PDB file of C-alpha atoms in Angstrom:
ATOM      1  CA  GLU A   1     -15.029   7.795   1.863  1.00 90.00           C
ATOM      2  CA  ASP A   2     -11.825   9.098   2.398  1.00 94.00           C
ATOM      3  CA  GLN A   3      -9.957   8.238   5.592  1.00 96.00           C
ATOM      4  CA  VAL A   4      -6.921   9.365   7.146  1.00 98.00           C
ATOM      5  CA  THR A   5      -5.103   7.578  10.258  1.00 98.00           C
ATOM      6  CA  GLN A   6      -2.378   9.017  12.646  1.00 98.00           C
ATOM      7  CA  SER A   7       0.239   7.010  14.756  1.00 97.00           C
ATOM      8  CA  PRO A   8       0.903   7.392  16.894  1.00 98.00           C
ATOM      9  CA  GLU A   9      -1.410   9.187  19.195  1.00 97.00           C
ATOM     10  CA  ALA A  10       1.190  10.360  21.215  1.00 98.00           C
ATOM     11  CA  LEU A  11       4.830  10.454  21.140  1.00 98.00           C
ATOM     12  CA  ARG A  12       7.110  12.039  23.548  1.00 98.00           C
ATOM     13  CA  LEU A  13      10.790  12.633  22.906  1.00 98.00           C
ATOM     14  CA  GLN A  14      14.185  13.731  24.538  1.00 97.00           C
ATOM     15  CA  GLU A  15      15.354  16.779  22.738  1.00 97.00           C
ATOM     16  CA  GLY A  16      17.622  15.739  19.937  1.00 96.00           C
ATOM     17  CA  GLU A  17      16.108  12.135  19.758  1.00 97.00           C
ATOM     18  CA  SER A  18      14.894  12.147  15.874  1.00 97.00           C
ATOM     19  CA  SER A  19      11.802  10.190  15.032  1.00 98.00           C
ATOM     20  CA  SER A  20       8.902   9.870  12.243  1.00 98.00           C
ATOM     21  CA  LEU A  21       5.135  10.511  12.768  1.00 98.00           C
ATOM     22  CA  ASN A  22       2.856   8.545  10.577  1.00 98.00           C
ATOM     23  CA  CYS A  23      -0.275   9.088   8.024  1.00 98.00           C
ATOM     24  CA  SER A  24      -2.284   6.583   6.582  1.00 98.00           C
ATOM     25  CA  TYR A  25      -4.890   7.414   3.808  1.00 98.00           C
ATOM     26  CA  THR A  26      -7.248   6.018   1.712  1.00 97.00           C
ATOM     27  CA  VAL A  27      -8.783   8.319  -0.914  1.00 95.00           C
ATOM     28  CA  SER A  28     -10.250   7.838  -4.509  1.00 92.00           C
ATOM     29  CA  GLY A  29      -8.429  10.765  -6.116  1.00 93.00           C
ATOM     30  CA  LEU A  30      -5.437  12.096  -4.090  1.00 94.00           C
ATOM     31  CA  ARG A  31      -5.613  16.106  -4.916  1.00 94.00           C
ATOM     32  CA  GLY A  32      -3.060  17.163  -2.077  1.00 95.00           C
ATOM     33  CA  LEU A  33      -1.934  15.893   1.326  1.00 97.00           C
ATOM     34  CA  PHE A  34      -1.182  18.710   4.227  1.00 98.00           C
ATOM     35  CA  TRP A  35       0.529  18.561   7.207  1.00 98.00           C
ATOM     36  CA  TYR A  36      -0.608  20.969   9.755  1.00 98.00           C
ATOM     37  CA  ARG A  37       0.574  21.883  13.010  1.00 98.00           C
ATOM     38  CA  GLN A  38      -1.655  23.018  16.446  1.00 98.00           C
ATOM     39  CA  ASP A  39      -0.504  24.669  19.507  1.00 97.00           C
ATOM     40  CA  PRO A  40      -3.456  24.352  22.386  1.00 93.00           C
ATOM     41  CA  GLY A  41      -5.765  26.824  21.822  1.00 90.00           C
ATOM     42  CA  LYS A  42      -4.708  28.004  18.467  1.00 94.00           C
ATOM     43  CA  GLY A  43      -5.735  27.024  14.505  1.00 97.00           C
ATOM     44  CA  PRO A  44      -3.805  24.715  13.133  1.00 98.00           C
ATOM     45  CA  GLU A  45      -0.712  26.434  11.307  1.00 97.00           C
ATOM     46  CA  PHE A  46       0.208  25.281   7.599  1.00 96.00           C
ATOM     47  CA  LEU A  47       3.275  23.185   7.311  1.00 97.00           C
ATOM     48  CA  PHE A  48       3.290  21.172   4.261  1.00 95.00           C
ATOM     49  CA  THR A  49       1.484  20.163   0.761  1.00 96.00           C
ATOM     50  CA  LEU A  50       2.535  16.960  -0.844  1.00 97.00           C
ATOM     51  CA  TYR A  51       0.750  15.920  -4.597  1.00 95.00           C
ATOM     52  CA  SER A  52       2.567  12.679  -5.597  1.00 95.00           C
ATOM     53  CA  ALA A  53       3.913  10.122  -4.524  1.00 95.00           C
ATOM     54  CA  GLY A  54       7.882  10.376  -4.298  1.00 97.00           C
ATOM     55  CA  GLU A  55       7.718  14.040  -3.463  1.00 97.00           C
ATOM     56  CA  GLU A  56       9.678  15.381  -0.443  1.00 98.00           C
ATOM     57  CA  LYS A  57       9.515  18.805   1.699  1.00 97.00           C
ATOM     58  CA  GLU A  58      11.519  20.122   4.513  1.00 97.00           C
ATOM     59  CA  LYS A  59      11.656  23.155   6.520  1.00 95.00           C
ATOM     60  CA  GLU A  60      13.754  23.785   9.354  1.00 96.00           C
ATOM     61  CA  ARG A  61      13.655  20.266  11.382  1.00 97.00           C
ATOM     62  CA  LEU A  62      11.115  18.769   9.772  1.00 98.00           C
ATOM     63  CA  LYS A  63      10.507  17.030   6.329  1.00 98.00           C
ATOM     64  CA  ALA A  64       7.298  15.099   4.979  1.00 98.00           C
ATOM     65  CA  THR A  65       7.325  12.406   2.834  1.00 98.00           C
ATOM     66  CA  LEU A  66       4.637  11.142   0.469  1.00 98.00           C
ATOM     67  CA  THR A  67       3.579   7.632  -1.312  1.00 96.00           C
ATOM     68  CA  LYS A  68       0.584   6.021  -2.729  1.00 93.00           C
ATOM     69  CA  LYS A  69      -0.630   4.996   1.066  1.00 95.00           C
ATOM     70  CA  GLU A  70       1.048   7.185   3.790  1.00 98.00           C
ATOM     71  CA  SER A  71       3.031  10.170   4.482  1.00 98.00           C
ATOM     72  CA  PHE A  72       5.434  10.635   7.272  1.00 98.00           C
ATOM     73  CA  LEU A  73       6.709  13.732   9.199  1.00 98.00           C
ATOM     74  CA  HIS A  74      10.582  13.352   9.974  1.00 98.00           C
ATOM     75  CA  ILE A  75      11.728  14.886  12.939  1.00 98.00           C
ATOM     76  CA  THR A  76      15.200  15.874  13.124  1.00 98.00           C
ATOM     77  CA  ALA A  77      16.933  16.271  16.484  1.00 97.00           C
ATOM     78  CA  PRO A  78      13.523  18.120  17.852  1.00 97.00           C
ATOM     79  CA  LYS A  79      13.823  21.019  20.212  1.00 97.00           C
ATOM     80  CA  PRO A  80      11.018  21.651  23.419  1.00 97.00           C
ATOM     81  CA  GLU A  81       9.313  24.300  20.796  1.00 97.00           C
ATOM     82  CA  ASP A  82       8.332  21.340  18.507  1.00 98.00           C
ATOM     83  CA  SER A  83       5.747  20.169  20.767  1.00 98.00           C
ATOM     84  CA  ALA A  84       2.652  20.241  19.376  1.00 98.00           C
ATOM     85  CA  THR A  85       0.095  18.194  17.794  1.00 98.00           C
ATOM     86  CA  TYR A  86       0.593  17.475  14.014  1.00 98.00           C
ATOM     87  CA  LEU A  87      -2.059  16.759  11.982  1.00 98.00           C
ATOM     88  CA  CYS A  88      -2.204  15.461   8.658  1.00 98.00           C
ATOM     89  CA  ALA A  89      -5.367  15.997   5.916  1.00 98.00           C
ATOM     90  CA  VAL A  90      -6.280  14.727   2.512  1.00 97.00           C
ATOM     91  CA  GLN A  91      -8.138  16.470  -0.107  1.00 95.00           C
ATOM     92  CA  ASN A  92      -9.707  14.741  -2.962  1.00 94.00           C
ATOM     93  CA  THR A  93      -9.904  15.578  -6.311  1.00 91.00           C
ATOM     94  CA  GLY A  94     -13.775  14.883  -6.153  1.00 87.00           C
ATOM     95  CA  THR A  95     -14.619  17.367  -3.383  1.00 82.00           C
ATOM     96  CA  ALA A  96     -12.203  19.899  -4.210  1.00 75.00           C
ATOM     97  CA  SER A  97     -11.279  22.390  -1.100  1.00 87.00           C
ATOM     98  CA  LYS A  98     -12.574  19.775   1.736  1.00 93.00           C
ATOM     99  CA  LEU A  99      -9.964  18.641   3.721  1.00 95.00           C
ATOM    100  CA  THR A 100     -10.495  15.212   5.629  1.00 97.00           C
ATOM    101  CA  PHE A 101      -8.035  15.288   8.738  1.00 98.00           C
ATOM    102  CA  GLY A 102      -7.063  12.651  10.983  1.00 97.00           C
ATOM    103  CA  THR A 103      -6.921  12.958  14.942  1.00 97.00           C
ATOM    104  CA  GLY A 104      -3.501  13.801  15.021  1.00 97.00           C
ATOM    105  CA  THR A 105      -0.071  12.855  17.169  1.00 98.00           C
ATOM    106  CA  ARG A 106       0.494  14.696  20.114  1.00 98.00           C
ATOM    107  CA  LEU A 107       4.227  15.458  20.347  1.00 98.00           C
ATOM    108  CA  GLN A 108       6.287  16.405  23.598  1.00 98.00           C
ATOM    109  CA  VAL A 109       9.943  16.990  23.481  1.00 98.00           C
ATOM    110  CA  THR A 110      11.507  17.245  26.813  1.00 97.00           C
ATOM    111  CA  LEU A 111      14.801  18.789  27.791  1.00 94.00           C
TER     112      LEU A 111
ATOM    113  CA  LYS B   1      -0.225  40.133   5.449  1.00 70.00           C
ATOM    114  CA  ALA B   2      -2.535  39.836   8.213  1.00 83.00           C
ATOM    115  CA  GLY B   3      -4.015  36.479   9.043  1.00 94.00           C
ATOM    116  CA  VAL B   4      -7.077  34.831   9.000  1.00 97.00           C
ATOM    117  CA  THR B   5      -9.415  36.787  12.420  1.00 98.00           C
ATOM    118  CA  GLN B   6     -12.055  34.839  13.755  1.00 98.00           C
ATOM    119  CA  THR B   7     -14.545  37.056  16.056  1.00 97.00           C
ATOM    120  CA  PRO B   8     -15.798  36.067  18.733  1.00 97.00           C
ATOM    121  CA  ARG B   9     -12.920  34.404  20.243  1.00 97.00           C
ATOM    122  CA  TYR B  10     -15.257  32.881  22.651  1.00 97.00           C
ATOM    123  CA  LEU B  11     -18.836  32.454  23.035  1.00 97.00           C
ATOM    124  CA  ILE B  12     -21.425  31.099  25.730  1.00 98.00           C
ATOM    125  CA  LYS B  13     -25.012  30.302  24.539  1.00 98.00           C
ATOM    126  CA  THR B  14     -27.938  28.441  25.958  1.00 98.00           C
ATOM    127  CA  ARG B  15     -29.571  25.582  24.074  1.00 98.00           C
ATOM    128  CA  GLY B  16     -32.398  26.867  21.774  1.00 98.00           C
ATOM    129  CA  GLN B  17     -30.684  29.591  21.252  1.00 98.00           C
ATOM    130  CA  GLN B  18     -28.639  30.428  17.317  1.00 98.00           C
ATOM    131  CA  VAL B  19     -25.395  32.117  17.372  1.00 98.00           C
ATOM    132  CA  THR B  20     -23.411  34.213  14.160  1.00 98.00           C
ATOM    133  CA  LEU B  21     -19.379  33.956  14.087  1.00 98.00           C
ATOM    134  CA  SER B  22     -17.649  35.568  11.706  1.00 98.00           C
ATOM    135  CA  CYS B  23     -14.492  35.244   9.788  1.00 98.00           C
ATOM    136  CA  SER B  24     -12.242  37.824   7.961  1.00 98.00           C
ATOM    137  CA  PRO B  25      -9.741  35.859   5.370  1.00 97.00           C
ATOM    138  CA  ILE B  26      -6.354  36.811   3.850  1.00 97.00           C
ATOM    139  CA  SER B  27      -6.232  39.927   1.516  1.00 95.00           C
ATOM    140  CA  GLY B  28      -6.936  38.645  -1.758  1.00 94.00           C
ATOM    141  CA  HIS B  29      -8.373  34.623  -0.758  1.00 95.00           C
ATOM    142  CA  ARG B  30     -11.761  34.393  -2.074  1.00 94.00           C
ATOM    143  CA  SER B  31     -12.043  30.656  -0.677  1.00 94.00           C
ATOM    144  CA  VAL B  32     -13.334  30.108   2.940  1.00 96.00           C
ATOM    145  CA  SER B  33     -13.891  27.169   4.758  1.00 97.00           C
ATOM    146  CA  TRP B  34     -15.304  26.223   7.900  1.00 98.00           C
ATOM    147  CA  TYR B  35     -14.685  23.473  10.496  1.00 98.00           C
ATOM    148  CA  GLN B  36     -16.009  22.255  13.683  1.00 98.00           C
ATOM    149  CA  GLN B  37     -13.222  21.001  15.983  1.00 97.00           C
ATOM    150  CA  THR B  38     -13.843  18.570  19.108  1.00 96.00           C
ATOM    151  CA  PRO B  39     -12.168  16.337  21.336  1.00 92.00           C
ATOM    152  CA  GLY B  40     -14.342  13.196  20.147  1.00 87.00           C
ATOM    153  CA  GLN B  41     -14.460  13.645  16.122  1.00 91.00           C
ATOM    154  CA  GLY B  42     -11.027  15.762  15.274  1.00 92.00           C
ATOM    155  CA  LEU B  43     -11.811  18.560  12.856  1.00 97.00           C
ATOM    156  CA  GLN B  44     -14.768  18.166  10.578  1.00 97.00           C
ATOM    157  CA  PHE B  45     -15.818  20.276   7.350  1.00 97.00           C
ATOM    158  CA  LEU B  46     -18.694  21.918   7.220  1.00 98.00           C
ATOM    159  CA  PHE B  47     -18.573  23.879   4.198  1.00 96.00           C
ATOM    160  CA  GLU B  48     -16.856  26.210   1.630  1.00 95.00           C
ATOM    161  CA  TYR B  49     -17.576  29.450   0.204  1.00 95.00           C
ATOM    162  CA  PHE B  50     -15.991  30.878  -2.980  1.00 93.00           C
ATOM    163  CA  SER B  51     -16.652  34.364  -4.677  1.00 92.00           C
ATOM    164  CA  GLU B  52     -20.182  34.552  -2.612  1.00 94.00           C
ATOM    165  CA  THR B  53     -21.649  30.746  -3.703  1.00 95.00           C
ATOM    166  CA  GLN B  54     -21.268  27.517  -1.606  1.00 94.00           C
ATOM    167  CA  ARG B  55     -18.939  25.375  -3.520  1.00 91.00           C
ATOM    168  CA  ASN B  56     -18.731  22.483  -1.079  1.00 90.00           C
ATOM    169  CA  LYS B  57     -20.896  20.769   2.062  1.00 94.00           C
ATOM    170  CA  GLY B  58     -19.832  18.460   4.972  1.00 94.00           C
ATOM    171  CA  ASN B  59     -22.441  16.154   6.297  1.00 95.00           C
ATOM    172  CA  PHE B  60     -23.914  18.402   9.193  1.00 97.00           C
ATOM    173  CA  PRO B  61     -27.578  19.011   9.568  1.00 97.00           C
ATOM    174  CA  GLY B  62     -28.889  22.083   8.106  1.00 96.00           C
ATOM    175  CA  ARG B  63     -28.881  23.804  11.131  1.00 98.00           C
ATOM    176  CA  PHE B  64     -25.646  24.970  10.246  1.00 98.00           C
ATOM    177  CA  SER B  65     -25.580  27.398   7.509  1.00 97.00           C
ATOM    178  CA  GLY B  66     -23.082  30.232   6.121  1.00 97.00           C
ATOM    179  CA  ARG B  67     -22.645  32.761   3.503  1.00 97.00           C
ATOM    180  CA  GLN B  68     -19.954  34.800   1.907  1.00 97.00           C
ATOM    181  CA  PHE B  69     -20.291  38.830   1.339  1.00 97.00           C
ATOM    182  CA  SER B  70     -18.239  40.144  -1.644  1.00 96.00           C
ATOM    183  CA  ASN B  71     -15.325  41.370   0.210  1.00 94.00           C
ATOM    184  CA  SER B  72     -14.769  37.426   0.909  1.00 95.00           C
ATOM    185  CA  ARG B  73     -15.719  38.004   4.579  1.00 97.00           C
ATOM    186  CA  SER B  74     -17.709  35.209   5.498  1.00 98.00           C
ATOM    187  CA  GLU B  75     -20.318  34.363   8.289  1.00 98.00           C
ATOM    188  CA  MET B  76     -21.597  30.747   9.808  1.00 98.00           C
ATOM    189  CA  ASN B  77     -24.517  30.617  12.008  1.00 98.00           C
ATOM    190  CA  VAL B  78     -26.187  27.692  13.828  1.00 98.00           C
ATOM    191  CA  SER B  79     -29.695  27.738  14.981  1.00 96.00           C
ATOM    192  CA  THR B  80     -31.549  25.967  17.781  1.00 97.00           C
ATOM    193  CA  LEU B  81     -28.279  25.215  19.617  1.00 98.00           C
ATOM    194  CA  GLU B  82     -27.908  21.797  21.116  1.00 98.00           C
ATOM    195  CA  LEU B  83     -25.052  20.879  23.541  1.00 97.00           C
ATOM    196  CA  GLY B  84     -23.329  18.609  21.040  1.00 96.00           C
ATOM    197  CA  ASP B  85     -22.719  21.908  18.877  1.00 98.00           C
ATOM    198  CA  SER B  86     -19.985  22.888  22.189  1.00 98.00           C
ATOM    199  CA  ALA B  87     -16.619  23.294  19.876  1.00 97.00           C
ATOM    200  CA  LEU B  88     -13.877  24.949  18.407  1.00 98.00           C
ATOM    201  CA  TYR B  89     -15.447  26.672  14.967  1.00 98.00           C
ATOM    202  CA  LEU B  90     -12.613  26.968  12.654  1.00 98.00           C
ATOM    203  CA  CYS B  91     -12.419  29.251   9.593  1.00 98.00           C
ATOM    204  CA  ALA B  92      -9.567  28.936   6.701  1.00 97.00           C
ATOM    205  CA  SER B  93      -9.141  30.739   3.907  1.00 97.00           C
ATOM    206  CA  SER B  94      -7.020  29.928   0.614  1.00 95.00           C
ATOM    207  CA  ALA B  95      -6.450  31.899  -2.846  1.00 91.00           C
ATOM    208  CA  THR B  96      -7.496  28.384  -4.496  1.00 81.00           C
ATOM    209  CA  GLY B  97      -9.057  26.253  -2.220  1.00 76.00           C
ATOM    210  CA  GLU B  98      -5.564  23.699  -1.718  1.00 83.00           C
ATOM    211  CA  GLU B  99      -3.699  25.263   1.036  1.00 92.00           C
ATOM    212  CA  GLN B 100      -5.962  26.725   3.515  1.00 95.00           C
ATOM    213  CA  TYR B 101      -4.608  28.649   6.445  1.00 97.00           C
ATOM    214  CA  PHE B 102      -6.435  28.993   9.736  1.00 98.00           C
ATOM    215  CA  GLY B 103      -7.747  31.424  12.049  1.00 98.00           C
ATOM    216  CA  PRO B 104      -7.784  31.041  15.897  1.00 97.00           C
ATOM    217  CA  GLY B 105     -10.980  29.874  16.106  1.00 98.00           C
ATOM    218  CA  THR B 106     -14.380  30.504  17.972  1.00 98.00           C
ATOM    219  CA  ARG B 107     -14.548  28.739  21.203  1.00 98.00           C
ATOM    220  CA  LEU B 108     -18.309  27.913  21.195  1.00 98.00           C
ATOM    221  CA  THR B 109     -20.272  26.725  24.691  1.00 98.00           C
ATOM    222  CA  VAL B 110     -23.398  25.458  25.003  1.00 98.00           C
ATOM    223  CA  THR B 111     -24.927  24.982  28.382  1.00 97.00           C
TER     224      THR B 111
END
């Protein structure tokens, strides 16, 4: 069974204080690893897809990286508008479209 | 391009009733997936439809069902509602089944 574990559960940063969120996964065959951002009361917003170990993707202050066992979401010089829950999910080559999600990291960025 | 739309946004039902939720995917997307999000279980995959056929199914009881129409719009139905069915129901559309774009969700409350 596919499993995704995210840490920490919650993270409080000051504006400008860089950090990383962790996503550890177990999957028999990785089709893709996905990062989403979710604001309260809204649906998840797609951020990145990573397909193979060593791959990296960047978007503004966010950078996602992938190894064979985990993925990191690096947040550089965060701003208060980066406050949200960040979700990690995997797709298995055997179950195609099904996304298995972690429980997320709640990020709060303060002034 | 318009995003994924879901109706209704909020719904209150009584135990034992049934409910139908609707999802209109992004134009051109043929894959529609449904997820249930609760504080305790997080995001869990219900099922996926592609070109009117159920392509994948999660571990939910038969009370949860869905369908997809020729214009790719999808509906999910929950019969004999239970208190534990209270959740945010999210629809996601995709061109291929990989990168999935979520709608705002339908908040279902069962009393």
